[in-house]
Amino acid sequence: MSSEPPSASPACTTATADAGGGTFGRTATEEIHRLTATVAAPLPGITVHGDAALRPHPPFELGRRQQNLLAGVLRQVPVVRDGTAAPPPAAEVQQALSRFRPAAPGELEGAANQFRPRLLEALVGPEARRTGYIRGLPPGVLPQLLSAAGRGAERPIALRVVYGATRRLPLRALSYVIPAVHMAQRIQRITQRTPHLEIVLMGHIGSGVNQLPEDEVADELRLLGRTLARLLPLLGVKDGFGILTDRRADAAADLADLAGRLDAENRAEVLRLLAGRGGSQSEDQTLRYAAAHVLLHDRDGVALEAEHGRTAPPGAVRIDVGGLQERHFHEVRILFGTQRSTAPSSPLILTRHSVPPYTMARGGDIALRDYLAGTAPEEAVMPPAVRHDLRYLGMHLTPGQVASAAGAD
């Protein structure tokens, strides 16, 4: 929900795909592929709709083989800390697994055991990182990711992408949904489950927090919503998506309340983590900016309505897909969670977008409206992060498709 992005750090601007799995973690990946060799039929016994999917079940322990499969996937996945990425320490993986308590009943244990590693593979496995513009995970997300993989065995899955307020929408903003689109396609192929794609346009709250002209922001996000609604079918998403807005949300009191509940230590840490981010001009603005992320992602406290498509199925397990800068806000969400001894409810998967794609990069960018008016991107004067995002967009959509989708109603 930024009004001005931070400059991309050199460590975060490399968007060319890494080698994915290679020989690293190959044993676990090959075992998952062996288990999914007969993927033509849905996993047996899993109910994804209706009250039965939402009833709590007595927890049970993971078996050794399941622990090894899940650990094998997670040990491969880069965790981005301080601008660098490295696999998580084995102790961190084991600690997350030791805290995970599956909630499926005994008769569904086998199906759930097959589903969990398949879903993790689709979200953050070697293919996702090699071809899907996925970078890895933020720190501290392993418990939430395992929880989502467990709950997703019985519930619908929604992949969520959030756009913040902007007065001038970049052309590359259109690339922000593509990793989630490809993730949904991998999930469908590997698990035979089709997730819902949820795109949230936070223009109203973002305008208030960042003190931006709401009418200008609304115009830009209206253009974005209309364009994405026309482009998603071209990317293979026919009807399983919703483009939601916060147009009628009244969150001012909730944001002030959340910010006010932080103790002195966590307040200071939030301000430190978000210093210079989001165009904030005061401590109060920074705290409300952070609280807006908590309210949306962890408290389900923002009233949203569908502008295009439809809302996610009831009880859906949400998984956030966002750029590298979002790792700072995930860390902040953890700090807010300590106020009531709860962690963030939805895990975050990091894409390779290293500056917020919905705001103009300071080092050079091109607006969608300028592009539609005939201005060509001057890649030579753009930062590497901008060039990578534009090239990624160009790999999947032609200029004619973009122009047609963004045209007037």
Short mmCIF file of C-alpha atoms in Angstrom, two decimals:
data_model
loop_
_atom_site.label_atom_id
_atom_site.label_comp_id
_atom_site.label_asym_id
_atom_site.label_seq_id
_atom_site.Cartn_x
_atom_site.Cartn_y
_atom_site.Cartn_z
CA MET A 1 0.00 0.00 0.00
CA SER A 2 2.94 2.22 -0.68
CA SER A 3 2.84 5.68 -2.16
CA GLU A 4 6.57 5.79 -2.96
CA PRO A 5 8.74 2.66 -3.25
CA PRO A 6 12.17 2.34 -1.75
CA SER A 7 15.08 2.04 -4.10
CA ALA A 8 15.81 -1.55 -5.04
CA SER A 9 18.76 -2.96 -3.21
CA PRO A 10 21.36 -4.58 -5.48
CA ALA A 11 20.92 -7.89 -3.69
CA CYS A 12 17.24 -7.98 -4.61
CA THR A 13 17.28 -6.88 -8.24
CA THR A 14 18.44 -10.05 -9.94
CA ALA A 15 15.31 -11.48 -11.53
CA THR A 16 16.80 -14.10 -13.79
CA ALA A 17 15.76 -17.55 -12.63
CA ASP A 18 18.18 -19.47 -10.47
CA ALA A 19 18.96 -23.09 -10.97
CA GLY A 20 15.94 -24.19 -8.96
CA GLY A 21 16.52 -27.55 -7.39
CA GLY A 22 19.50 -28.93 -9.31
CA THR A 23 20.92 -31.73 -7.21
CA PHE A 24 20.01 -29.78 -4.05
CA GLY A 25 17.07 -31.55 -2.43
CA ARG A 26 16.65 -33.92 -5.36
CA THR A 27 15.83 -36.93 -3.20
CA ALA A 28 12.76 -35.31 -1.66
CA THR A 29 11.58 -33.95 -5.02
CA GLU A 30 11.94 -37.32 -6.71
CA GLU A 31 10.03 -38.97 -3.88
CA ILE A 32 7.19 -36.44 -4.25
CA HIS A 33 7.11 -37.06 -7.99
CA ARG A 34 6.95 -40.80 -7.35
CA LEU A 35 4.02 -40.34 -5.00
CA THR A 36 2.25 -38.14 -7.56
CA ALA A 37 2.87 -40.38 -10.56
CA THR A 38 -0.84 -41.26 -10.72
CA VAL A 39 -2.11 -37.70 -10.48
CA ALA A 40 -4.87 -38.12 -13.06
CA ALA A 41 -7.50 -38.50 -10.35
CA PRO A 42 -8.14 -36.22 -7.38
CA LEU A 43 -6.70 -37.19 -4.05
CA PRO A 44 -9.06 -39.68 -2.41
CA GLY A 45 -11.30 -38.85 0.48
CA ILE A 46 -10.67 -35.09 0.74
CA THR A 47 -13.74 -32.90 1.07
CA VAL A 48 -13.14 -29.30 0.04
CA HIS A 49 -16.65 -27.85 0.32
CA GLY A 50 -19.42 -27.94 2.88
CA ASP A 51 -19.56 -27.99 6.66
CA ALA A 52 -17.64 -31.26 6.94
CA ALA A 53 -14.51 -29.52 5.66
CA LEU A 54 -14.69 -26.89 8.38
CA ARG A 55 -15.30 -29.05 11.47
CA PRO A 56 -12.28 -29.33 13.79
CA HIS A 57 -10.73 -32.76 14.17
CA PRO A 58 -8.54 -34.18 16.93
CA PRO A 59 -4.89 -33.56 16.02
CA PHE A 60 -2.42 -36.37 15.46
CA GLU A 61 1.32 -36.61 14.97
CA LEU A 62 3.10 -36.65 11.63
CA GLY A 63 4.74 -39.92 10.69
CA ARG A 64 8.46 -40.08 10.06
CA ARG A 65 8.06 -40.45 6.29
CA GLN A 66 5.76 -37.43 6.09
CA GLN A 67 8.17 -35.37 8.20
CA ASN A 68 11.03 -36.32 5.89
CA LEU A 69 9.05 -35.40 2.77
CA LEU A 70 8.02 -32.00 4.12
CA ALA A 71 11.50 -31.30 5.45
CA GLY A 72 13.00 -32.24 2.08
CA VAL A 73 10.90 -29.63 0.30
CA LEU A 74 11.40 -26.87 2.85
CA ARG A 75 15.17 -27.33 3.10
CA GLN A 76 15.45 -26.41 -0.59
CA VAL A 77 13.58 -23.13 -0.44
CA PRO A 78 15.56 -19.89 -0.10
CA VAL A 79 14.68 -17.64 2.83
CA VAL A 80 15.40 -13.97 2.11
CA ARG A 81 17.15 -12.24 5.01
CA ASP A 82 18.86 -8.84 4.76
CA GLY A 83 18.69 -8.91 0.98
CA THR A 84 20.36 -12.31 0.61
CA ALA A 85 18.73 -15.70 0.20
CA ALA A 86 19.80 -19.04 1.64
CA PRO A 87 18.04 -22.29 2.59
CA PRO A 88 16.74 -22.31 6.16
CA PRO A 89 18.84 -24.07 8.79
CA ALA A 90 17.80 -27.66 9.40
CA ALA A 91 16.99 -26.79 13.01
CA GLU A 92 14.51 -24.13 11.89
CA VAL A 93 12.76 -26.62 9.61
CA GLN A 94 12.58 -29.25 12.34
CA GLN A 95 11.28 -26.74 14.86
CA ALA A 96 8.45 -25.75 12.51
CA LEU A 97 7.61 -29.41 11.84
CA SER A 98 7.63 -30.25 15.54
CA ARG A 99 5.01 -27.54 16.15
CA PHE A 100 2.79 -28.65 13.25
CA ARG A 101 -0.23 -30.70 14.30
CA PRO A 102 -2.30 -32.07 11.42
CA ALA A 103 -6.03 -31.70 11.87
CA ALA A 104 -7.29 -34.33 9.41
CA PRO A 105 -9.17 -37.32 10.87
CA GLY A 106 -7.50 -40.68 10.82
CA GLU A 107 -9.34 -42.03 7.78
CA LEU A 108 -8.08 -39.08 5.68
CA GLU A 109 -4.53 -39.24 6.96
CA GLY A 110 -3.15 -40.92 3.85
CA ALA A 111 -4.75 -38.46 1.45
CA ALA A 112 -3.67 -35.47 3.53
CA ASN A 113 -0.13 -36.85 3.74
CA GLN A 114 -0.01 -36.99 -0.07
CA PHE A 115 -1.52 -33.52 -0.46
CA ARG A 116 0.75 -31.50 1.85
CA PRO A 117 4.11 -32.12 0.12
CA ARG A 118 2.44 -31.78 -3.28
CA LEU A 119 1.08 -28.36 -2.36
CA LEU A 120 4.42 -27.18 -0.99
CA GLU A 121 6.10 -28.37 -4.17
CA ALA A 122 3.64 -26.36 -6.27
CA LEU A 123 4.07 -23.24 -4.11
CA VAL A 124 7.83 -23.04 -3.64
CA GLY A 125 9.45 -26.09 -5.25
CA PRO A 126 12.25 -26.03 -7.86
CA GLU A 127 9.87 -25.52 -10.80
CA ALA A 128 8.25 -22.53 -9.10
CA ARG A 129 11.63 -20.89 -8.53
CA ARG A 130 13.08 -21.85 -11.90
CA THR A 131 10.22 -20.77 -14.18
CA GLY A 132 7.56 -19.15 -11.99
CA TYR A 133 9.29 -15.89 -10.91
CA ILE A 134 9.23 -17.13 -7.30
CA ARG A 135 12.18 -16.11 -5.10
CA GLY A 136 11.46 -17.92 -1.82
CA LEU A 137 10.13 -17.19 1.67
CA PRO A 138 10.39 -14.41 4.23
CA PRO A 139 11.87 -15.20 7.64
CA GLY A 140 9.55 -16.81 10.16
CA VAL A 141 6.98 -18.09 7.66
CA LEU A 142 7.56 -21.84 7.93
CA PRO A 143 4.95 -22.46 10.67
CA GLN A 144 2.28 -20.53 8.75
CA LEU A 145 3.18 -22.28 5.50
CA LEU A 146 2.89 -25.73 7.09
CA SER A 147 -0.40 -24.76 8.72
CA ALA A 148 -1.80 -23.61 5.37
CA ALA A 149 -0.63 -26.81 3.67
CA GLY A 150 -2.36 -28.84 6.37
CA ARG A 151 -5.64 -26.91 6.32
CA GLY A 152 -5.57 -26.80 2.53
CA ALA A 153 -5.96 -30.58 2.44
CA GLU A 154 -9.62 -30.15 3.37
CA ARG A 155 -10.51 -26.57 2.45
CA PRO A 156 -10.53 -24.47 -0.72
CA ILE A 157 -7.32 -22.56 -1.42
CA ALA A 158 -7.15 -18.86 -2.36
CA LEU A 159 -3.97 -17.23 -3.67
CA ARG A 160 -4.05 -13.53 -2.78
CA VAL A 161 -2.22 -10.64 -4.48
CA VAL A 162 -2.61 -7.14 -3.01
CA TYR A 163 -2.13 -3.82 -4.79
CA GLY A 164 -1.76 -0.61 -2.80
CA ALA A 165 -2.66 2.98 -3.51
CA THR A 166 -0.91 4.78 -6.35
CA ARG A 167 -1.38 8.03 -8.26
CA ARG A 168 0.41 6.73 -11.35
CA LEU A 169 0.19 3.04 -12.17
CA PRO A 170 3.28 1.51 -13.81
CA LEU A 171 2.95 -0.75 -16.84
CA ARG A 172 4.83 -3.44 -14.93
CA ALA A 173 2.02 -3.60 -12.35
CA LEU A 174 0.34 -6.02 -14.74
CA SER A 175 3.17 -8.51 -14.13
CA TYR A 176 2.44 -8.75 -10.41
CA VAL A 177 -0.35 -11.32 -10.80
CA ILE A 178 1.48 -13.63 -13.20
CA PRO A 179 3.44 -15.62 -10.56
CA ALA A 180 0.15 -16.34 -8.74
CA VAL A 181 -1.48 -17.40 -12.02
CA HIS A 182 1.31 -19.87 -12.68
CA MET A 183 1.22 -21.04 -9.07
CA ALA A 184 -2.50 -21.78 -9.43
CA GLN A 185 -1.78 -23.78 -12.59
CA ARG A 186 0.93 -25.81 -10.83
CA ILE A 187 -1.40 -26.52 -7.90
CA GLN A 188 -4.10 -27.70 -10.30
CA ARG A 189 -1.66 -29.94 -12.18
CA ILE A 190 0.04 -31.44 -9.14
CA THR A 191 -2.91 -31.77 -6.74
CA GLN A 192 -5.93 -31.77 -9.09
CA ARG A 193 -7.32 -28.87 -7.06
CA THR A 194 -8.07 -25.51 -8.70
CA PRO A 195 -7.37 -22.61 -6.33
CA HIS A 196 -9.15 -19.28 -6.41
CA LEU A 197 -7.13 -16.20 -7.42
CA GLU A 198 -7.97 -13.21 -5.22
CA ILE A 199 -6.70 -9.77 -6.25
CA VAL A 200 -7.24 -7.01 -3.68
CA LEU A 201 -7.08 -3.30 -4.60
CA MET A 202 -6.50 -1.35 -1.38
CA GLY A 203 -7.04 2.13 -2.78
CA HIS A 204 -9.42 3.59 -0.20
CA ILE A 205 -7.47 2.67 2.93
CA GLY A 206 -4.15 3.27 1.18
CA SER A 207 -5.22 6.78 0.17
CA GLY A 208 -6.21 7.63 3.72
CA VAL A 209 -3.08 6.27 5.35
CA ASN A 210 -0.68 7.75 2.78
CA GLN A 211 -2.59 11.03 2.39
CA LEU A 212 -3.12 10.66 -1.36
CA PRO A 213 -5.95 12.15 -3.47
CA GLU A 214 -8.58 9.41 -3.35
CA ASP A 215 -10.12 10.28 -6.72
CA GLU A 216 -6.78 9.93 -8.52
CA VAL A 217 -6.01 6.66 -6.78
CA ALA A 218 -9.49 5.33 -7.57
CA ASP A 219 -9.03 6.13 -11.28
CA GLU A 220 -5.71 4.30 -11.44
CA LEU A 221 -6.97 1.22 -9.62
CA ARG A 222 -10.16 1.19 -11.68
CA LEU A 223 -7.95 1.04 -14.78
CA LEU A 224 -5.92 -1.74 -13.19
CA GLY A 225 -8.96 -3.79 -12.19
CA ARG A 226 -10.57 -3.51 -15.62
CA THR A 227 -7.32 -4.42 -17.38
CA LEU A 228 -6.59 -7.43 -15.18
CA ALA A 229 -10.16 -8.71 -15.56
CA ARG A 230 -9.59 -8.81 -19.32
CA LEU A 231 -6.03 -10.16 -19.18
CA LEU A 232 -6.55 -13.02 -16.73
CA PRO A 233 -8.58 -15.13 -19.22
CA LEU A 234 -5.73 -14.67 -21.71
CA LEU A 235 -3.41 -16.13 -19.06
CA GLY A 236 -5.69 -19.15 -18.60
CA VAL A 237 -7.79 -17.98 -15.64
CA LYS A 238 -11.33 -18.20 -16.96
CA ASP A 239 -13.63 -17.71 -13.97
CA GLY A 240 -11.86 -18.73 -10.78
CA PHE A 241 -10.83 -15.23 -9.77
CA GLY A 242 -12.09 -12.13 -8.01
CA ILE A 243 -10.84 -8.56 -8.16
CA LEU A 244 -11.89 -7.00 -4.86
CA THR A 245 -11.83 -3.40 -3.65
CA ASP A 246 -11.95 -1.74 -0.24
CA ARG A 247 -14.04 1.10 -1.62
CA ARG A 248 -16.57 1.02 1.23
CA ALA A 249 -14.25 -0.06 4.03
CA ASP A 250 -14.29 2.04 7.21
CA ALA A 251 -11.04 1.14 8.93
CA ALA A 252 -9.73 4.35 10.52
CA ALA A 253 -10.76 3.43 14.08
CA ASP A 254 -9.47 -0.14 13.76
CA LEU A 255 -6.09 1.04 12.46
CA ALA A 256 -5.72 3.50 15.33
CA ASP A 257 -6.71 0.78 17.82
CA LEU A 258 -4.23 -1.75 16.43
CA ALA A 259 -1.41 0.77 16.38
CA GLY A 260 -2.24 1.89 19.91
CA ARG A 261 -2.08 -1.64 21.30
CA LEU A 262 1.61 -2.08 20.47
CA ASP A 263 3.83 -2.04 23.53
CA ALA A 264 6.84 0.27 23.55
CA GLU A 265 9.32 -2.41 22.49
CA ASN A 266 7.30 -3.67 19.52
CA ARG A 267 6.37 -0.14 18.50
CA ALA A 268 10.05 0.79 18.30
CA GLU A 269 10.82 -2.35 16.29
CA VAL A 270 8.00 -1.68 13.82
CA LEU A 271 9.30 1.84 13.26
CA ARG A 272 12.82 0.51 12.77
CA LEU A 273 11.79 -2.15 10.26
CA LEU A 274 9.67 0.22 8.20
CA ALA A 275 11.92 3.28 8.35
CA GLY A 276 11.93 4.96 4.94
CA ARG A 277 9.34 2.60 3.46
CA GLY A 278 5.97 3.43 1.96
CA GLY A 279 6.61 7.15 1.68
CA SER A 280 5.71 7.60 5.34
CA GLN A 281 6.25 11.09 6.80
CA SER A 282 5.48 10.44 10.47
CA GLU A 283 5.59 7.70 13.09
CA ASP A 284 1.81 7.63 13.29
CA GLN A 285 1.53 7.15 9.54
CA THR A 286 4.05 4.31 9.63
CA LEU A 287 2.19 2.55 12.43
CA ARG A 288 -1.18 2.85 10.68
CA TYR A 289 0.44 1.68 7.45
CA ALA A 290 1.71 -1.42 9.26
CA ALA A 291 -1.64 -1.94 11.00
CA ALA A 292 -3.41 -1.93 7.62
CA HIS A 293 -1.42 -5.03 6.63
CA VAL A 294 -2.38 -6.75 9.87
CA LEU A 295 -6.05 -5.80 9.50
CA LEU A 296 -6.26 -7.20 5.98
CA HIS A 297 -4.07 -10.29 6.21
CA ASP A 298 -4.46 -11.49 9.79
CA ARG A 299 -7.71 -10.09 11.19
CA ASP A 300 -9.97 -10.35 8.14
CA GLY A 301 -11.01 -6.84 9.17
CA VAL A 302 -11.33 -5.06 5.81
CA ALA A 303 -14.73 -5.03 4.12
CA LEU A 304 -14.10 -6.05 0.50
CA GLU A 305 -16.47 -6.29 -2.44
CA ALA A 306 -16.02 -7.90 -5.83
CA GLU A 307 -15.57 -5.43 -8.67
CA HIS A 308 -14.87 -8.20 -11.19
CA GLY A 309 -15.31 -11.94 -10.81
CA ARG A 310 -16.37 -13.39 -7.48
CA THR A 311 -15.19 -13.73 -3.91
CA ALA A 312 -13.26 -16.75 -2.64
CA PRO A 313 -15.22 -19.81 -1.42
CA PRO A 314 -16.22 -19.78 2.26
CA GLY A 315 -13.53 -21.07 4.60
CA ALA A 316 -10.77 -20.76 1.98
CA VAL A 317 -7.16 -21.04 3.15
CA ARG A 318 -5.40 -17.90 1.92
CA ILE A 319 -1.80 -17.82 0.77
CA ASP A 320 -0.30 -14.40 -0.02
CA VAL A 321 1.92 -13.89 -3.07
CA GLY A 322 3.92 -10.65 -2.99
CA GLY A 323 7.16 -8.94 -3.91
CA LEU A 324 10.42 -8.99 -1.99
CA GLN A 325 9.67 -5.78 -0.08
CA GLU A 326 6.67 -7.51 1.50
CA ARG A 327 8.98 -9.55 3.70
CA HIS A 328 9.40 -6.50 5.94
CA PHE A 329 5.66 -6.26 6.45
CA HIS A 330 5.39 -9.97 7.21
CA GLU A 331 7.96 -9.43 9.98
CA VAL A 332 5.90 -6.51 11.25
CA ARG A 333 2.78 -8.69 11.23
CA ILE A 334 4.58 -11.12 13.53
CA LEU A 335 5.27 -8.27 15.96
CA PHE A 336 1.61 -7.31 16.01
CA GLY A 337 0.75 -10.96 16.57
CA THR A 338 2.84 -11.13 19.74
CA GLN A 339 0.40 -8.71 21.32
CA ARG A 340 -2.06 -11.58 21.61
CA SER A 341 0.33 -14.54 21.24
CA THR A 342 -0.76 -15.35 17.71
CA ALA A 343 1.27 -15.52 14.53
CA PRO A 344 0.21 -14.18 11.12
CA SER A 345 -2.63 -16.27 9.77
CA SER A 346 -1.66 -16.35 6.09
CA PRO A 347 1.79 -17.32 4.82
CA LEU A 348 3.63 -15.23 2.25
CA ILE A 349 5.45 -16.48 -0.84
CA LEU A 350 7.95 -13.98 -2.27
CA THR A 351 8.13 -13.26 -5.99
CA ARG A 352 11.13 -11.70 -7.72
CA HIS A 353 9.53 -8.24 -7.87
CA SER A 354 12.04 -6.23 -5.85
CA VAL A 355 10.30 -2.83 -5.86
CA PRO A 356 6.52 -2.50 -5.41
CA PRO A 357 5.15 -3.02 -8.93
CA TYR A 358 2.11 -0.81 -8.34
CA THR A 359 4.09 2.42 -7.76
CA MET A 360 6.56 4.18 -10.05
CA ALA A 361 10.17 3.28 -9.34
CA ARG A 362 12.32 6.29 -8.45
CA GLY A 363 15.15 5.36 -10.78
CA GLY A 364 13.00 5.30 -13.95
CA ASP A 365 9.76 3.64 -14.99
CA ILE A 366 6.88 3.89 -17.46
CA ALA A 367 3.24 4.44 -16.52
CA LEU A 368 0.51 2.28 -18.05
CA ARG A 369 -1.34 5.38 -19.30
CA ASP A 370 1.80 6.70 -21.00
CA TYR A 371 2.38 3.33 -22.62
CA LEU A 372 -1.19 3.30 -23.94
CA ALA A 373 -0.64 6.80 -25.33
CA GLY A 374 2.24 5.51 -27.42
CA THR A 375 5.32 6.05 -25.24
CA ALA A 376 7.84 3.21 -25.49
CA PRO A 377 9.75 2.01 -22.43
CA GLU A 378 13.33 3.37 -22.35
CA GLU A 379 14.94 0.31 -20.84
CA ALA A 380 18.44 1.76 -21.02
CA VAL A 381 17.62 4.33 -18.34
CA MET A 382 15.58 2.03 -16.11
CA PRO A 383 16.86 0.21 -13.00
CA PRO A 384 17.47 -3.53 -13.44
CA ALA A 385 14.44 -4.42 -11.32
CA VAL A 386 12.12 -2.48 -13.63
CA ARG A 387 13.64 -4.04 -16.75
CA HIS A 388 13.27 -7.54 -15.30
CA ASP A 389 9.58 -7.00 -14.48
CA LEU A 390 8.85 -5.55 -17.94
CA ARG A 391 10.62 -8.43 -19.67
CA TYR A 392 8.71 -10.90 -17.53
CA LEU A 393 5.46 -9.20 -18.55
CA GLY A 394 6.50 -9.31 -22.19
CA MET A 395 7.14 -13.06 -21.98
CA HIS A 396 3.44 -13.68 -21.29
CA LEU A 397 1.45 -10.85 -22.87
CA THR A 398 1.87 -9.08 -26.18
CA PRO A 399 1.67 -5.27 -26.52
CA GLY A 400 -1.56 -5.73 -28.48
CA GLN A 401 -3.15 -7.76 -25.70
CA VAL A 402 -2.18 -5.17 -23.08
CA ALA A 403 -3.46 -2.27 -25.17
CA SER A 404 -6.74 -4.01 -25.94
CA ALA A 405 -7.35 -5.01 -22.33
CA ALA A 406 -6.57 -1.55 -20.97
CA GLY A 407 -8.73 0.23 -23.55
CA ALA A 408 -11.89 2.11 -22.70
CA ASP A 409 -15.07 0.24 -21.81
#
